[in-house]
Coordinates of C-alpha atoms and ligand atoms in Angstrom, one line a residue:
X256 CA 101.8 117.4 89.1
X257 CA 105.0 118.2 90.4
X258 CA 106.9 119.2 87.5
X259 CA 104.4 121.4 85.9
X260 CA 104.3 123.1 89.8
X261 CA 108.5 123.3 89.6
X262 CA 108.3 124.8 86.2
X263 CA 105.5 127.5 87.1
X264 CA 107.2 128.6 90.4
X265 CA 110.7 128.1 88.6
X266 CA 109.6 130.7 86.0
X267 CA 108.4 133.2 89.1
X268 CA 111.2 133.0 91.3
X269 CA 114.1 132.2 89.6
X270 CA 115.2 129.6 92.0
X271 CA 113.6 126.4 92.5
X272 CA 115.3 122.6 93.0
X273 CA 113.2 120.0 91.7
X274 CA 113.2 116.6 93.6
X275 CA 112.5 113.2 92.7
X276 CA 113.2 109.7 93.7
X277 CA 113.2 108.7 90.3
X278 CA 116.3 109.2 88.8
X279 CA 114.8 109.2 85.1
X280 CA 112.7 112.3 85.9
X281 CA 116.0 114.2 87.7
X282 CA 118.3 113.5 84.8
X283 CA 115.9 114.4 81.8
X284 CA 114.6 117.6 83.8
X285 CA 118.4 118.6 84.4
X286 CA 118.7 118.1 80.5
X287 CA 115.7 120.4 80.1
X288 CA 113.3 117.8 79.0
X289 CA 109.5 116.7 80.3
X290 CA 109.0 113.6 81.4
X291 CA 105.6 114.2 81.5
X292 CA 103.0 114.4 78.6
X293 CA 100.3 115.7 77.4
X294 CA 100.4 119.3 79.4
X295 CA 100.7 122.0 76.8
X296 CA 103.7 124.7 77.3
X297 CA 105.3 121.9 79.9
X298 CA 108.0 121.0 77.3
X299 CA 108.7 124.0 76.3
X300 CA 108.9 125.8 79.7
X301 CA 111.0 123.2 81.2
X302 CA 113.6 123.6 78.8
X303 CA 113.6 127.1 79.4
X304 CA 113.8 127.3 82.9
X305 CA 116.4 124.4 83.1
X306 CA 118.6 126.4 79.9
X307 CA 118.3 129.4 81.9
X308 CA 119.1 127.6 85.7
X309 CA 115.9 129.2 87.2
X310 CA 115.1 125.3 87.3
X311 CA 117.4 122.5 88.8
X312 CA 116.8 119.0 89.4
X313 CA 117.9 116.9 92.2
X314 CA 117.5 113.0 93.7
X315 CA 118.6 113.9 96.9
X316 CA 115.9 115.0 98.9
X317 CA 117.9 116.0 102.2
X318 CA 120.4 117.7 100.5
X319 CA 118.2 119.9 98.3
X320 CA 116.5 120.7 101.6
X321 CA 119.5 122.0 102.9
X322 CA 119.8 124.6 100.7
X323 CA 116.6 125.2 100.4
X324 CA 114.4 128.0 102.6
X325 CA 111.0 127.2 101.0
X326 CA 109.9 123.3 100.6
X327 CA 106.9 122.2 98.8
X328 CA 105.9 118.9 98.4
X329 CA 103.2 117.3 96.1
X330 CA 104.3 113.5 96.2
X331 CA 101.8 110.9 96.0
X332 CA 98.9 110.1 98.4
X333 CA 97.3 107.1 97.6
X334 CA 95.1 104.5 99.6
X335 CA 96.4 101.4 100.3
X336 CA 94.7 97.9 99.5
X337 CA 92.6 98.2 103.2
X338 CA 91.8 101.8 101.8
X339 CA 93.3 103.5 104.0
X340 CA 95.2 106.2 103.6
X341 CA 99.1 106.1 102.2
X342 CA 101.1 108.6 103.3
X343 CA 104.4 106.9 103.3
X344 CA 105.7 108.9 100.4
X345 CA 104.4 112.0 102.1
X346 CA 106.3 111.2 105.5
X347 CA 109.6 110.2 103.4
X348 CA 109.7 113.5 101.8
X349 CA 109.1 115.1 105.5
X350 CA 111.8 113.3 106.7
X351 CA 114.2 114.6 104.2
X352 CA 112.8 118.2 104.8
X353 CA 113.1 117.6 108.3
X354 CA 117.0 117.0 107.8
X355 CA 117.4 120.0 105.8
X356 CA 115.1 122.3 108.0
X357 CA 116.0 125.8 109.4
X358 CA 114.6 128.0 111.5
X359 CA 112.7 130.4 109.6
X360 CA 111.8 128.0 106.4
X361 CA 108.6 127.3 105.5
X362 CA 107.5 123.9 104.2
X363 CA 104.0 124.0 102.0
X364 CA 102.2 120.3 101.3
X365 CA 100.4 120.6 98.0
X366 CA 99.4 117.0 98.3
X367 CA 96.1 116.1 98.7
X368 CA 96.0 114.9 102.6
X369 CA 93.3 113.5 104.9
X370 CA 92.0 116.6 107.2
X371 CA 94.1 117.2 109.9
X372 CA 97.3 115.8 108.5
X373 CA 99.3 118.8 108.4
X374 CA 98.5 120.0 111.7
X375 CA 99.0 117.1 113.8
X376 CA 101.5 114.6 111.4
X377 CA 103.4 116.9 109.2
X378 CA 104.5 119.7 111.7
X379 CA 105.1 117.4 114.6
X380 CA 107.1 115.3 112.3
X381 CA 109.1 118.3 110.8
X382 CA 110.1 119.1 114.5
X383 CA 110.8 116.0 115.8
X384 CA 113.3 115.1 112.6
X385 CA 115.1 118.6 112.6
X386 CA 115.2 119.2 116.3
X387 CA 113.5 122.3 115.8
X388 CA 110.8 124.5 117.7
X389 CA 107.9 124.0 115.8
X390 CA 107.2 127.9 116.5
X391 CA 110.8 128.4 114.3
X392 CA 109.2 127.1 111.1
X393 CA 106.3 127.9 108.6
X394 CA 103.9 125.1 107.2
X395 CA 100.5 125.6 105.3
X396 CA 98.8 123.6 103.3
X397 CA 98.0 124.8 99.7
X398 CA 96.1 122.4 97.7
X399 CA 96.8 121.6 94.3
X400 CA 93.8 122.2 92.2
X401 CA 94.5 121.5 88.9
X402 CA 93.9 118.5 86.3
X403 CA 95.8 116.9 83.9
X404 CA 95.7 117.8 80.8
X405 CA 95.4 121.9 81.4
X406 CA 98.2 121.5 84.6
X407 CA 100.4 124.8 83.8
X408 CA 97.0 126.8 83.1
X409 CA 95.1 125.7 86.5
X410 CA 98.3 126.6 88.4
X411 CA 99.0 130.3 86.9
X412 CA 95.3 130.9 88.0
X413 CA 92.3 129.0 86.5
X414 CA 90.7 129.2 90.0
X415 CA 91.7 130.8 93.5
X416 CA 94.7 129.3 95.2
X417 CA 93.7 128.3 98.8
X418 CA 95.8 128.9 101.7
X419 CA 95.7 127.2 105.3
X420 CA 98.9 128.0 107.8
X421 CA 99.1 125.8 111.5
X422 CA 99.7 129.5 112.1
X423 CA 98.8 133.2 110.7
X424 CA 102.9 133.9 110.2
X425 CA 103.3 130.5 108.1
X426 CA 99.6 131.3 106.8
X427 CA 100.5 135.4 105.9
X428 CA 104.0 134.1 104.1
X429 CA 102.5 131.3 102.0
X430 CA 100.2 134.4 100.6
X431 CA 102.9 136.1 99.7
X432 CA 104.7 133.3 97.5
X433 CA 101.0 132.4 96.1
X434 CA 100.2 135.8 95.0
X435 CA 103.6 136.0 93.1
X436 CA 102.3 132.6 91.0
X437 CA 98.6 132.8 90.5
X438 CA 97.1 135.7 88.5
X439 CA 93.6 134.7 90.4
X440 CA 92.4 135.8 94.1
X441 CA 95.0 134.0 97.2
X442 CA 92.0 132.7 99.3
X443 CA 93.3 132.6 103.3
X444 CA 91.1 130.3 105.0
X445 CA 92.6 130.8 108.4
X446 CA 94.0 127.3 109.7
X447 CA 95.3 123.9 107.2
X448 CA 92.5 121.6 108.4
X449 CA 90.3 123.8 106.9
X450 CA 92.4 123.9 103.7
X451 CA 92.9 120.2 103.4
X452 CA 88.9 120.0 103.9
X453 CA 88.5 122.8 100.6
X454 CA 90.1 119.9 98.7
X455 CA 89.0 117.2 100.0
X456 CA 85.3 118.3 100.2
X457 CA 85.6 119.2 96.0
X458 CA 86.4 116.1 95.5
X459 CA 83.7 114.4 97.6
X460 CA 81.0 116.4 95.9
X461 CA 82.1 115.0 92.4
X462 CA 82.1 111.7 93.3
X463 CA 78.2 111.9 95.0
X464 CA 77.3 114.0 92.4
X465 CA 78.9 112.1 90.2
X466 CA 77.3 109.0 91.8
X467 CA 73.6 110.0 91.7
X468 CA 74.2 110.4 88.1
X469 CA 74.8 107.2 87.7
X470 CA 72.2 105.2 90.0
X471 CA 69.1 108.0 87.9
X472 CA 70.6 105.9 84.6
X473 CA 69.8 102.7 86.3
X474 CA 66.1 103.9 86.2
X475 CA 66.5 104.5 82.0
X476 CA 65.2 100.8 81.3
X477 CA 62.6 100.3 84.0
X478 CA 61.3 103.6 83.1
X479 CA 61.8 103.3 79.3
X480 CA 63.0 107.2 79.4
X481 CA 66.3 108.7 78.2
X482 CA 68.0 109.2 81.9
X483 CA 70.7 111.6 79.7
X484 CA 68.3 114.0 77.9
X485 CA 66.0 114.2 81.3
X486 CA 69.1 115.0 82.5
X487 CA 70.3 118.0 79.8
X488 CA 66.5 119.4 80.2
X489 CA 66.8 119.6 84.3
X490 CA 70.3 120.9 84.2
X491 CA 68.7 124.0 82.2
X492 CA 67.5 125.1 85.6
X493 CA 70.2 127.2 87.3
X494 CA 70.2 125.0 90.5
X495 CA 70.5 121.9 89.1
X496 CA 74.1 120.4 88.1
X497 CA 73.5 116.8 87.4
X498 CA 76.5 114.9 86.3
X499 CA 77.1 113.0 83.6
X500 CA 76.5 109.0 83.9
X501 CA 79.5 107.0 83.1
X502 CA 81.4 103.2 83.4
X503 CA 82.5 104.7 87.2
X504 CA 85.1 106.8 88.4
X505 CA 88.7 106.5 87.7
X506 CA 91.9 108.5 88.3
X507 CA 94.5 109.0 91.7
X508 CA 91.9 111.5 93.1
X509 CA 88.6 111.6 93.1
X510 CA 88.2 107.9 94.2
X511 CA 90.1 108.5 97.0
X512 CA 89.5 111.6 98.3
X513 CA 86.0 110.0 100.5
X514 CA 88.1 107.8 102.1
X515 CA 90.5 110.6 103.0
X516 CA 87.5 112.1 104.9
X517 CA 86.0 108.6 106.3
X518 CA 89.4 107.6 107.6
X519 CA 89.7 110.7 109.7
X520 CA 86.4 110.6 111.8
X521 CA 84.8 108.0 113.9
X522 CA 81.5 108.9 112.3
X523 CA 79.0 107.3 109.8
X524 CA 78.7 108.6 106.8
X525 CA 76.5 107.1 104.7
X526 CA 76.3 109.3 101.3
X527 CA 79.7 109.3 101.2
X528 CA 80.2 105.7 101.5
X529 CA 77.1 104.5 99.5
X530 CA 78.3 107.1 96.7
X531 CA 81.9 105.5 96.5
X532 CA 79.8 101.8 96.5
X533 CA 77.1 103.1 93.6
X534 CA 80.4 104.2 91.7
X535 CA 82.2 101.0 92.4
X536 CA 79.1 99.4 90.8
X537 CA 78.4 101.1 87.7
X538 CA 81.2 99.1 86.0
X539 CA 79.2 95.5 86.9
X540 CA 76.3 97.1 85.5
X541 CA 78.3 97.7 82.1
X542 CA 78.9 94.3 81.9
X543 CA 76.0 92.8 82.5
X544 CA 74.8 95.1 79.8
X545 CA 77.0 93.6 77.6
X546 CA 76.0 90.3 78.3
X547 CA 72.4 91.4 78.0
X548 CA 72.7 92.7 74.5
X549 CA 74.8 89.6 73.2
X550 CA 72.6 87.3 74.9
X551 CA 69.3 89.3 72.8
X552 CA 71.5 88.3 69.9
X553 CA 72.0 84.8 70.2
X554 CA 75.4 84.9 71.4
X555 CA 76.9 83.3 74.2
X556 CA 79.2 86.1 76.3
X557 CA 81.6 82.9 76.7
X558 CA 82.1 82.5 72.7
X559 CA 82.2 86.5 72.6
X560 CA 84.9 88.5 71.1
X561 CA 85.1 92.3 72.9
X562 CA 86.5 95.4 72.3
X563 CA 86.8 97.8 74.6
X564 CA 87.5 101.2 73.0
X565 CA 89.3 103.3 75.7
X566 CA 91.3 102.3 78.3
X567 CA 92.4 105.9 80.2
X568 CA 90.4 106.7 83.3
X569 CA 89.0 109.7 80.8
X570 CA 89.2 111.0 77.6
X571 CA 92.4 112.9 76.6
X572 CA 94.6 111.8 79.2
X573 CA 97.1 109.0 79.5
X574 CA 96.7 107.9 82.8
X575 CA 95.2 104.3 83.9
X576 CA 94.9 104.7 87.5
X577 CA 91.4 103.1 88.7
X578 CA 90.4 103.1 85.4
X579 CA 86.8 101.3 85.3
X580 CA 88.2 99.5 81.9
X581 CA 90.2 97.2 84.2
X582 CA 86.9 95.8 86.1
X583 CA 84.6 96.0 83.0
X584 CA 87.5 93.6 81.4
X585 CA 87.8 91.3 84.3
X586 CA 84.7 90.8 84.4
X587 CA 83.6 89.9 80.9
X588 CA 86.9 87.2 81.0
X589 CA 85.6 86.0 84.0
X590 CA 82.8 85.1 82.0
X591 CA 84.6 83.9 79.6
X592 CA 84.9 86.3 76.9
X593 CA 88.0 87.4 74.9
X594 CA 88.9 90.9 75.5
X595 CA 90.4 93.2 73.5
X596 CA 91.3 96.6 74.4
X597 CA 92.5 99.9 72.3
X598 CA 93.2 103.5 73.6
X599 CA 94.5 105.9 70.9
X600 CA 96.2 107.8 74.2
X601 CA 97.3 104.6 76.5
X602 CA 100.0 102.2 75.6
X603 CA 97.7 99.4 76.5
X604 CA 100.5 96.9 76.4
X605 CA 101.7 98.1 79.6
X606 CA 98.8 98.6 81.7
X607 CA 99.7 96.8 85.0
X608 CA 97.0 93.7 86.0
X609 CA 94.6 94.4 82.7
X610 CA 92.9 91.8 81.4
X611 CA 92.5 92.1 77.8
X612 CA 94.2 91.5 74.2
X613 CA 96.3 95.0 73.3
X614 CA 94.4 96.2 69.5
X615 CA 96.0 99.1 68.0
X616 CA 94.0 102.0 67.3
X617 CA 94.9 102.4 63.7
X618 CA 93.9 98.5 63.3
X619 CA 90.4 99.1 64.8
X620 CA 88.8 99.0 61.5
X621 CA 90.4 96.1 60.1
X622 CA 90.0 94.2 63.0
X623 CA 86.4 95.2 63.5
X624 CA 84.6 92.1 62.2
X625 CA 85.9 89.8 64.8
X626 CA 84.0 91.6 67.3
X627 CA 80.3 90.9 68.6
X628 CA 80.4 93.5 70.7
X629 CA 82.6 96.8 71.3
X630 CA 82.2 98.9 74.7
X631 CA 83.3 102.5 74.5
X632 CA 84.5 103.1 77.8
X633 CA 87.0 106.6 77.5
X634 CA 85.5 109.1 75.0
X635 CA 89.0 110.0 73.5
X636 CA 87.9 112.5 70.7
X637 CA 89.8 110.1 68.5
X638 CA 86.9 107.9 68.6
X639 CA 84.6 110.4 66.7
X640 CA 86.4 109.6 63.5
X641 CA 85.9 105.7 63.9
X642 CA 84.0 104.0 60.8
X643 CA 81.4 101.9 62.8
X644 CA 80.2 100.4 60.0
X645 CA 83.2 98.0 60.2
X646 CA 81.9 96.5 63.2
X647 CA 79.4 94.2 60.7
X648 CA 77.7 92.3 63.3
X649 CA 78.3 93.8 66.2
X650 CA 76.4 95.4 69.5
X651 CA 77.9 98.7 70.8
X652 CA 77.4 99.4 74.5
X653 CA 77.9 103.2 74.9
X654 CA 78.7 104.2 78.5
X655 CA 79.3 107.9 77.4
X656 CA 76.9 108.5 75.7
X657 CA 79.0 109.4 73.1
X658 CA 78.3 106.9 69.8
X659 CA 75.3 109.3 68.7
X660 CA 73.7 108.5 65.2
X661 CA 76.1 105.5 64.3
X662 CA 74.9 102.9 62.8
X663 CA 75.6 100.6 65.2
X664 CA 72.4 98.6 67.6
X665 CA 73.4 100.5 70.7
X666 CA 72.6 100.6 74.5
X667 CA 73.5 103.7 75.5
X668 CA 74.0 104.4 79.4
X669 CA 71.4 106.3 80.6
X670 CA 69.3 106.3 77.5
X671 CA 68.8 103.0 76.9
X672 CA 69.2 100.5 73.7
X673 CA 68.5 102.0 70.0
Ligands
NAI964 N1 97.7 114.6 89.1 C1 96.7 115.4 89.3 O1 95.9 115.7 88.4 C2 96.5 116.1 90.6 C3 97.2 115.6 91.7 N2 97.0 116.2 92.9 C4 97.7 115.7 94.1 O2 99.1 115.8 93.9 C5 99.9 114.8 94.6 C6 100.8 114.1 93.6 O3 100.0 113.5 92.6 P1 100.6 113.2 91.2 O4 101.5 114.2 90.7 O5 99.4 112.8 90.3 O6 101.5 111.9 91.5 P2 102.5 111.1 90.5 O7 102.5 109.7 91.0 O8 102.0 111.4 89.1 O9 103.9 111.8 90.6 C7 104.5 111.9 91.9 C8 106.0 112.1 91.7 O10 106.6 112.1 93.1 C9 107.7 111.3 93.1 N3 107.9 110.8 94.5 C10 107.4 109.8 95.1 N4 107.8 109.8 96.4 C11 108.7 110.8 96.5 C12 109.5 111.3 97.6 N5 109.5 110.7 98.8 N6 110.3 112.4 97.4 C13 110.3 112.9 96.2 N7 109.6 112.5 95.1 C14 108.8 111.5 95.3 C15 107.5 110.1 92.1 O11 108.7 109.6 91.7 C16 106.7 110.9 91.0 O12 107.6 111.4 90.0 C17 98.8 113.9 95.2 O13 98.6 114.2 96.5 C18 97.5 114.2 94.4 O14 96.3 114.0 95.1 C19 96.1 117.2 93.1 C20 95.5 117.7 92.0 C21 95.6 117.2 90.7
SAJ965 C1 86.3 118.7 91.2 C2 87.1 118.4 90.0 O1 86.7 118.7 88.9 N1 88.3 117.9 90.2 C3 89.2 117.6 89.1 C4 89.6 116.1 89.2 O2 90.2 115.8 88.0 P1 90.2 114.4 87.4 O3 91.3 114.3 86.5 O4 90.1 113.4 88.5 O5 88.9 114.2 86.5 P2 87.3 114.3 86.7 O6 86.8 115.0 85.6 O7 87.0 114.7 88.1 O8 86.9 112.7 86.5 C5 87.1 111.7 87.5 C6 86.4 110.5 87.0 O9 85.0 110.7 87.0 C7 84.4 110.4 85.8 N2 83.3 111.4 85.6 C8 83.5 112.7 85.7 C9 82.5 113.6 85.6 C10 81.2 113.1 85.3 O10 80.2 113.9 85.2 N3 81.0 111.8 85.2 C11 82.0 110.9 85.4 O11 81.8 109.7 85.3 C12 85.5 110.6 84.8 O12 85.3 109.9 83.6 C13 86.7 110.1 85.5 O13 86.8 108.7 85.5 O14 90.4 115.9 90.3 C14 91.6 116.7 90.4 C15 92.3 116.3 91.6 O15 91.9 116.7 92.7 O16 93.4 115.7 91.4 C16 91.1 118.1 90.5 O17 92.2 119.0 90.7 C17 90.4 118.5 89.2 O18 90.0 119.8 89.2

């Protein structure tokens, strides 16, 4: 989300540095191109901020921070495999600040950061490396509250831009550089931890929500009801927002924002950690509901060819990161299955550690009558304009809900088999 963030603040001020460790993203932003896809306007507002020299790019941190009087950083916070909290990219782009800092800068983290971290890592830090009073500096954390796919749009001011400073001068001064980017309200919340709670705290509350979602569509076959059109009717009541029930959650945020919160406080909290666990499960429960359906068809899960239409963590995006495709696919192999895998969006050929056969999506057809059974697990749009009738023999398992009227025998998440 960095460049799209560059590009927008590039086009306000006039005068922004763009850094990366990755030399392939410096030297195609310096020749005015986007390394990254599928953001409308990106492209073409990158080449004209870098034609016009509003935009530079650079792969040396400290020195960019040298010249620099306002940092931002939005590197990546991920968990690692103990899930626990990452922040060693974070910390290396806070050194490098902290090299180039002078008195009177301000440094805003965009990043989304466990509660607390800018108060009582980031600051300290940013002292400690540039020798500096931490009184002499501004930091504030502004969350980045946007999504891929609609990045520039979400910055210039879908929704409020939230503001924390570790005091009100680095608090009142991020205001002033927010209101010059967002076209929506600057909200000051009065201190970072609160600010870093704002974003984590959306995040939880789409992955319970999220979560409850799925465990009602475990109730769709001992019930015998459709989970998804209960759901439509109750959401018609103004206080109900019931999510939509799915394979699990994917993406680099809203898996890990719970654990940015349970990391941070020697408390249970048992929602939050069942909610991530119910997620976590829903993509055994696809699974097995392949298995069920070939196994009411007289065919072996171990003799089974499977497709699994849609790879990206969700539709229209080209991003693989948690994606529940990978467990759904490990575990049908596991059972001895041979997985295939399409994604009109993904190059499926180079997602890292996934278990399945790459299929073209312009071969899906043609390929279709190999397959007992064909999971759509990303509801790319592309996938409304499949001919199902190709699949001669097969069993579609529908996890979002979005195969309506094909012809297709179909178990549908959260309505059941039809
Ligand atoms: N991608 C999204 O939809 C959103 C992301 N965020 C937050 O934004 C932050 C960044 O996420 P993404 O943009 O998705 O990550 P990303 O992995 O897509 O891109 C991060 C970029 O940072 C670079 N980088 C890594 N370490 C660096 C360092 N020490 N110095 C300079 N550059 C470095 C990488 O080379 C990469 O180009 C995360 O904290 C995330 O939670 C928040 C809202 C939306
Ligand atoms: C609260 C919220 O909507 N946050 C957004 C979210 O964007 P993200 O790209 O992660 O997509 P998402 O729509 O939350 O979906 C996350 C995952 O959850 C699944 N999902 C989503 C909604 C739903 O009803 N059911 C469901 O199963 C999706 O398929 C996906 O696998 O996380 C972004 C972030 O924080 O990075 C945030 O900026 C975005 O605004």
């Amino acid at each position: 989300m960095g460049l799209p963030l560059a590009a927008v603040l590039a086009d306000v001020t006039g005068n922004v540095t763009g850094v990366d460790i990755d030399p392939e993203v410096v030297d195609a932003v310096e020749a005015g191109e986007s390394p990254v896809g599928g953001e409308p306007g990106l492209s073409e507002l990158v080449a004209e901020t870098a034609a016009d020299g509003s935009l530079t790019a650079s792969a040396d941190p400290a020195a960019a921070a040298e010249a620099a009087r306002m940092h931002v950083l939005i590197v990546p916070t991920l968990l690692d495999e103990t899930n626990e909290p990452d922040l060693s990219a974070l910390l290396a782009a806070v050194d490098a600040v902290g090299e180039g800092l002078d008195s009177g800068d301000l440094v805003v983290v965009e990043s989304t950061v466990p509660p607390g971290t800018t108060r009582d890592v980031v600051t300290p830090r940013l002292a400690e490396r540039s020798g500096l009073d931490p009184s002499s500096f501004g930091v504030a954390f502004c969350p980045e509250r946007t999504a891929s796919g609609r990045a520039l749009r979400d910055i210039r001011g879908a929704y409020p831009k939230v503001v924390g400073g570790v005091d009100d001068e680095s608090e009142r001064v991020a205001g002033l550089l927010y209101e010059e980017v967002t076209s929506n309200e600057v909200i000051r919340v009065g201190d970072a931890t609160t600010a870093e709670c704002v974003k984590v705290f959306e995040g939880i509350y789409r992955d319970v929500n999220i979560a409850l979602a799925n465990e009602l569509a475990r109730v769709t076959d001992p019930l015998d009801v459709d989970v998804n059109r209960a759901i439509e009717v109750a959401n018609t009541q103004p206080f109900c927002e019931i999510h939509d029930p799915g394979p699990g959650v994917g993406g680099h945020c809203i898996p890990l924002y719970p654990h940015f919160l349970t990391s941070q406080v020697d408390i249970q909290l048992p929602l939050i950690e069942t909610s991530r666990s119910v997620n976590d499960a829903m993509s055994t429960f696809v699974a097995n509901a392949v298995v069920r359906c070939l196994d009411d068809r007289d065919v072996d899960v171990a003799d089974a060819d499977v497709l699994l239409l849609g790879v990206a963590y969700r539709a229209g995006v080209d991003e693989t990161r948690k994606t529940p495709a990978r467990p759904i696919a490990d575990r049908l192999s596991k059972l001895g299955a041979s997985v295939w895998a399409t994604d009109p969006v993904v190059d499926v050929s180079s997602v890292p550690e996934f278990e399945a056969t790459p299929l073209d999506h312009g071969d899906i057809e043609d390929a279709a009558v190999r397959f007992d059974a064909v999971v759509l697990v990303t509801a790319h749009e592309e996938y409304e304009r499949v001919d199902y009738g190709a699949f001669e023999d097969a069993v579609a398992v529908d996890t979002r809900a979005a195969l309506d009227g094909e012809s297709l025998p179909t178990y549908t998440v959260g309505s059941g088999t039809r």
